[in-house]
């Protein structure tokens, strides 16, 4: 439980730098600015993403599943949670390899171009 409190704190503090509407103004030409200009998320995809992140205390967009991560970075996220007592079977997640619209949409939604992305209490942590 202490880890979850730490994760919430970390997600909240990092969110102001990396994710969403609470982000710090970006320098012109930053990755987030360039990324935002090149994509347009559909209302349906945005609603789906919002439901996933807002209806779960802890949610991960990853390549693969917690039981079978399909990239090294996703595996590291699962390993970190496991080391802190969060069972991979209890981890709510979405395999971005199964839906290209969600895979691209989450990058725009968070204004962060890489996956995995971890959300705690609806806030992107990294």
Short mmCIF file of the C-alpha atoms (twelve columns), coordinates in Angstrom:
data_MODEL
# 
_entry.id   MODEL 
# 
loop_
_atom_site.group_PDB 
_atom_site.id 
_atom_site.type_symbol 
_atom_site.label_atom_id 
_atom_site.label_alt_id 
_atom_site.label_comp_id 
_atom_site.label_asym_id 
_atom_site.label_seq_id 
_atom_site.Cartn_x 
_atom_site.Cartn_y 
_atom_site.Cartn_z 
_atom_site.pdbx_PDB_model_num 
ATOM 1   C CA . UNK A 1   0.000   0.000   0.000   1 
ATOM 2   C CA . UNK A 2   2.902   2.354   0.720   1 
ATOM 3   C CA . UNK A 3   4.089   1.793   -2.866  1 
ATOM 4   C CA . UNK A 4   0.671   2.787   -4.213  1 
ATOM 5   C CA . UNK A 5   0.761   6.042   -2.212  1 
ATOM 6   C CA . UNK A 6   4.243   6.708   -3.610  1 
ATOM 7   C CA . UNK A 7   3.045   5.890   -7.137  1 
ATOM 8   C CA . UNK A 8   0.110   8.284   -6.777  1 
ATOM 9   C CA . UNK A 9   2.447   11.041  -5.567  1 
ATOM 10  C CA . UNK A 10  4.926   10.351  -8.377  1 
ATOM 11  C CA . UNK A 11  2.185   10.244  -10.999 1 
ATOM 12  C CA . UNK A 12  0.725   13.518  -9.805  1 
ATOM 13  C CA . UNK A 13  4.060   15.324  -9.796  1 
ATOM 14  C CA . UNK A 14  5.224   13.915  -13.138 1 
ATOM 15  C CA . UNK A 15  1.866   14.573  -14.783 1 
ATOM 16  C CA . UNK A 16  2.425   18.307  -14.559 1 
ATOM 17  C CA . UNK A 17  5.529   17.899  -16.689 1 
ATOM 18  C CA . UNK A 18  4.610   15.097  -19.068 1 
ATOM 19  C CA . UNK A 19  0.890   14.610  -19.511 1 
ATOM 20  C CA . UNK A 20  -2.442  16.090  -20.360 1 
ATOM 21  C CA . UNK A 21  -4.159  19.381  -19.669 1 
ATOM 22  C CA . UNK A 22  -2.159  20.088  -16.521 1 
ATOM 23  C CA . UNK A 23  1.093   20.157  -18.462 1 
ATOM 24  C CA . UNK A 24  3.628   22.923  -18.279 1 
ATOM 25  C CA . UNK A 25  3.770   25.122  -21.375 1 
ATOM 26  C CA . UNK A 26  5.994   23.371  -23.891 1 
ATOM 27  C CA . UNK A 27  8.741   25.004  -25.879 1 
ATOM 28  C CA . UNK A 28  7.901   25.520  -29.509 1 
ATOM 29  C CA . UNK A 29  9.021   22.497  -31.489 1 
ATOM 30  C CA . UNK A 30  9.104   20.082  -28.529 1 
ATOM 31  C CA . UNK A 31  8.176   16.459  -29.127 1 
ATOM 32  C CA . UNK A 32  4.743   16.963  -27.543 1 
ATOM 33  C CA . UNK A 33  3.996   20.014  -29.671 1 
ATOM 34  C CA . UNK A 34  5.071   18.323  -32.888 1 
ATOM 35  C CA . UNK A 35  3.200   15.147  -31.960 1 
ATOM 36  C CA . UNK A 36  0.006   17.055  -31.178 1 
ATOM 37  C CA . UNK A 37  0.053   18.796  -34.545 1 
ATOM 38  C CA . UNK A 38  0.332   15.552  -36.476 1 
ATOM 39  C CA . UNK A 39  -2.582  13.616  -34.973 1 
ATOM 40  C CA . UNK A 40  -6.277  13.941  -34.283 1 
ATOM 41  C CA . UNK A 41  -7.896  11.635  -31.748 1 
ATOM 42  C CA . UNK A 42  -11.482 10.616  -32.494 1 
ATOM 43  C CA . UNK A 43  -14.143 11.330  -29.856 1 
ATOM 44  C CA . UNK A 44  -14.878 7.591   -29.579 1 
ATOM 45  C CA . UNK A 45  -11.235 6.697   -28.905 1 
ATOM 46  C CA . UNK A 46  -10.877 9.552   -26.422 1 
ATOM 47  C CA . UNK A 47  -14.004 8.399   -24.549 1 
ATOM 48  C CA . UNK A 48  -12.706 4.807   -24.443 1 
ATOM 49  C CA . UNK A 49  -9.331  5.932   -23.084 1 
ATOM 50  C CA . UNK A 50  -10.941 8.213   -20.487 1 
ATOM 51  C CA . UNK A 51  -13.150 5.364   -19.268 1 
ATOM 52  C CA . UNK A 52  -10.130 3.066   -18.909 1 
ATOM 53  C CA . UNK A 53  -7.983  5.537   -16.976 1 
ATOM 54  C CA . UNK A 54  -10.768 7.035   -14.855 1 
ATOM 55  C CA . UNK A 55  -12.501 3.780   -13.887 1 
ATOM 56  C CA . UNK A 56  -9.353  2.108   -12.532 1 
ATOM 57  C CA . UNK A 57  -7.112  3.221   -9.694  1 
ATOM 58  C CA . UNK A 58  -4.065  1.847   -11.536 1 
ATOM 59  C CA . UNK A 59  -4.048  1.329   -15.304 1 
ATOM 60  C CA . UNK A 60  -1.274  0.557   -17.790 1 
ATOM 61  C CA . UNK A 61  -1.218  0.932   -21.563 1 
ATOM 62  C CA . UNK A 62  1.427   -1.535  -22.622 1 
ATOM 63  C CA . UNK A 63  2.629   -3.827  -25.381 1 
ATOM 64  C CA . UNK A 64  1.329   -7.245  -24.435 1 
ATOM 65  C CA . UNK A 65  -0.308  -8.162  -21.150 1 
ATOM 66  C CA . UNK A 66  0.965   -8.241  -17.564 1 
ATOM 67  C CA . UNK A 67  1.192   -12.032 -17.869 1 
ATOM 68  C CA . UNK A 68  3.062   -11.821 -21.200 1 
ATOM 69  C CA . UNK A 69  4.681   -8.422  -21.857 1 
ATOM 70  C CA . UNK A 70  5.794   -8.025  -25.478 1 
ATOM 71  C CA . UNK A 71  8.515   -5.404  -25.061 1 
ATOM 72  C CA . UNK A 72  11.291  -4.790  -22.568 1 
ATOM 73  C CA . UNK A 73  9.858   -1.536  -21.221 1 
ATOM 74  C CA . UNK A 74  6.435   -3.112  -20.599 1 
ATOM 75  C CA . UNK A 75  8.192   -6.028  -18.870 1 
ATOM 76  C CA . UNK A 76  10.033  -3.556  -16.593 1 
ATOM 77  C CA . UNK A 77  6.737   -1.902  -15.567 1 
ATOM 78  C CA . UNK A 78  5.229   -5.279  -14.651 1 
ATOM 79  C CA . UNK A 79  8.411   -6.263  -12.779 1 
ATOM 80  C CA . UNK A 80  8.362   -3.030  -10.760 1 
ATOM 81  C CA . UNK A 81  4.731   -3.525  -9.760  1 
ATOM 82  C CA . UNK A 82  5.381   -7.177  -8.932  1 
ATOM 83  C CA . UNK A 83  8.369   -6.200  -6.745  1 
ATOM 84  C CA . UNK A 84  6.030   -3.951  -4.782  1 
ATOM 85  C CA . UNK A 85  3.397   -6.620  -4.247  1 
ATOM 86  C CA . UNK A 86  1.007   -5.814  -7.077  1 
ATOM 87  C CA . UNK A 87  0.065   -9.114  -8.666  1 
ATOM 88  C CA . UNK A 88  0.191   -9.006  -12.486 1 
ATOM 89  C CA . UNK A 89  -3.249  -10.634 -12.518 1 
ATOM 90  C CA . UNK A 90  -4.623  -7.667  -10.537 1 
ATOM 91  C CA . UNK A 91  -3.025  -5.073  -12.818 1 
ATOM 92  C CA . UNK A 92  -5.575  -3.459  -15.116 1 
ATOM 93  C CA . UNK A 93  -4.075  -2.927  -18.545 1 
ATOM 94  C CA . UNK A 94  -4.676  -2.586  -22.247 1 
ATOM 95  C CA . UNK A 95  -2.569  -4.261  -24.933 1 
ATOM 96  C CA . UNK A 96  -1.984  -1.454  -27.447 1 
ATOM 97  C CA . UNK A 97  -0.896  -4.022  -30.041 1 
ATOM 98  C CA . UNK A 98  -4.519  -5.175  -30.250 1 
ATOM 99  C CA . UNK A 99  -5.948  -1.808  -31.365 1 
ATOM 100 C CA . UNK A 100 -4.078  0.685   -33.538 1 
ATOM 101 C CA . UNK A 101 -6.556  3.508   -32.795 1 
ATOM 102 C CA . UNK A 102 -5.993  3.187   -29.030 1 
ATOM 103 C CA . UNK A 103 -2.243  2.761   -29.572 1 
ATOM 104 C CA . UNK A 104 -2.000  6.083   -31.419 1 
ATOM 105 C CA . UNK A 105 -4.774  7.761   -29.427 1 
ATOM 106 C CA . UNK A 106 -3.122  7.245   -26.032 1 
ATOM 107 C CA . UNK A 107 -0.022  9.031   -27.294 1 
ATOM 108 C CA . UNK A 108 -2.084  12.081  -28.211 1 
ATOM 109 C CA . UNK A 109 -4.265  11.870  -25.117 1 
ATOM 110 C CA . UNK A 110 -1.222  12.009  -22.833 1 
ATOM 111 C CA . UNK A 111 0.927   14.173  -25.107 1 
ATOM 112 C CA . UNK A 112 3.649   11.564  -24.554 1 
ATOM 113 C CA . UNK A 113 4.868   9.601   -27.605 1 
ATOM 114 C CA . UNK A 114 5.989   6.329   -25.989 1 
ATOM 115 C CA . UNK A 115 4.454   3.245   -24.434 1 
ATOM 116 C CA . UNK A 116 4.086   1.930   -21.756 1 
ATOM 117 C CA . UNK A 117 2.081   4.586   -19.968 1 
ATOM 118 C CA . UNK A 118 0.949   4.190   -16.361 1 
ATOM 119 C CA . UNK A 119 -2.086  6.008   -14.970 1 
ATOM 120 C CA . UNK A 120 -2.776  6.332   -11.249 1 
ATOM 121 C CA . UNK A 121 -6.142  7.790   -10.265 1 
ATOM 122 C CA . UNK A 122 -6.621  8.990   -13.856 1 
ATOM 123 C CA . UNK A 123 -3.261  10.800  -14.012 1 
ATOM 124 C CA . UNK A 124 -0.394  9.773   -16.295 1 
ATOM 125 C CA . UNK A 125 2.682   8.882   -14.256 1 
ATOM 126 C CA . UNK A 126 5.131   8.082   -17.041 1 
# 
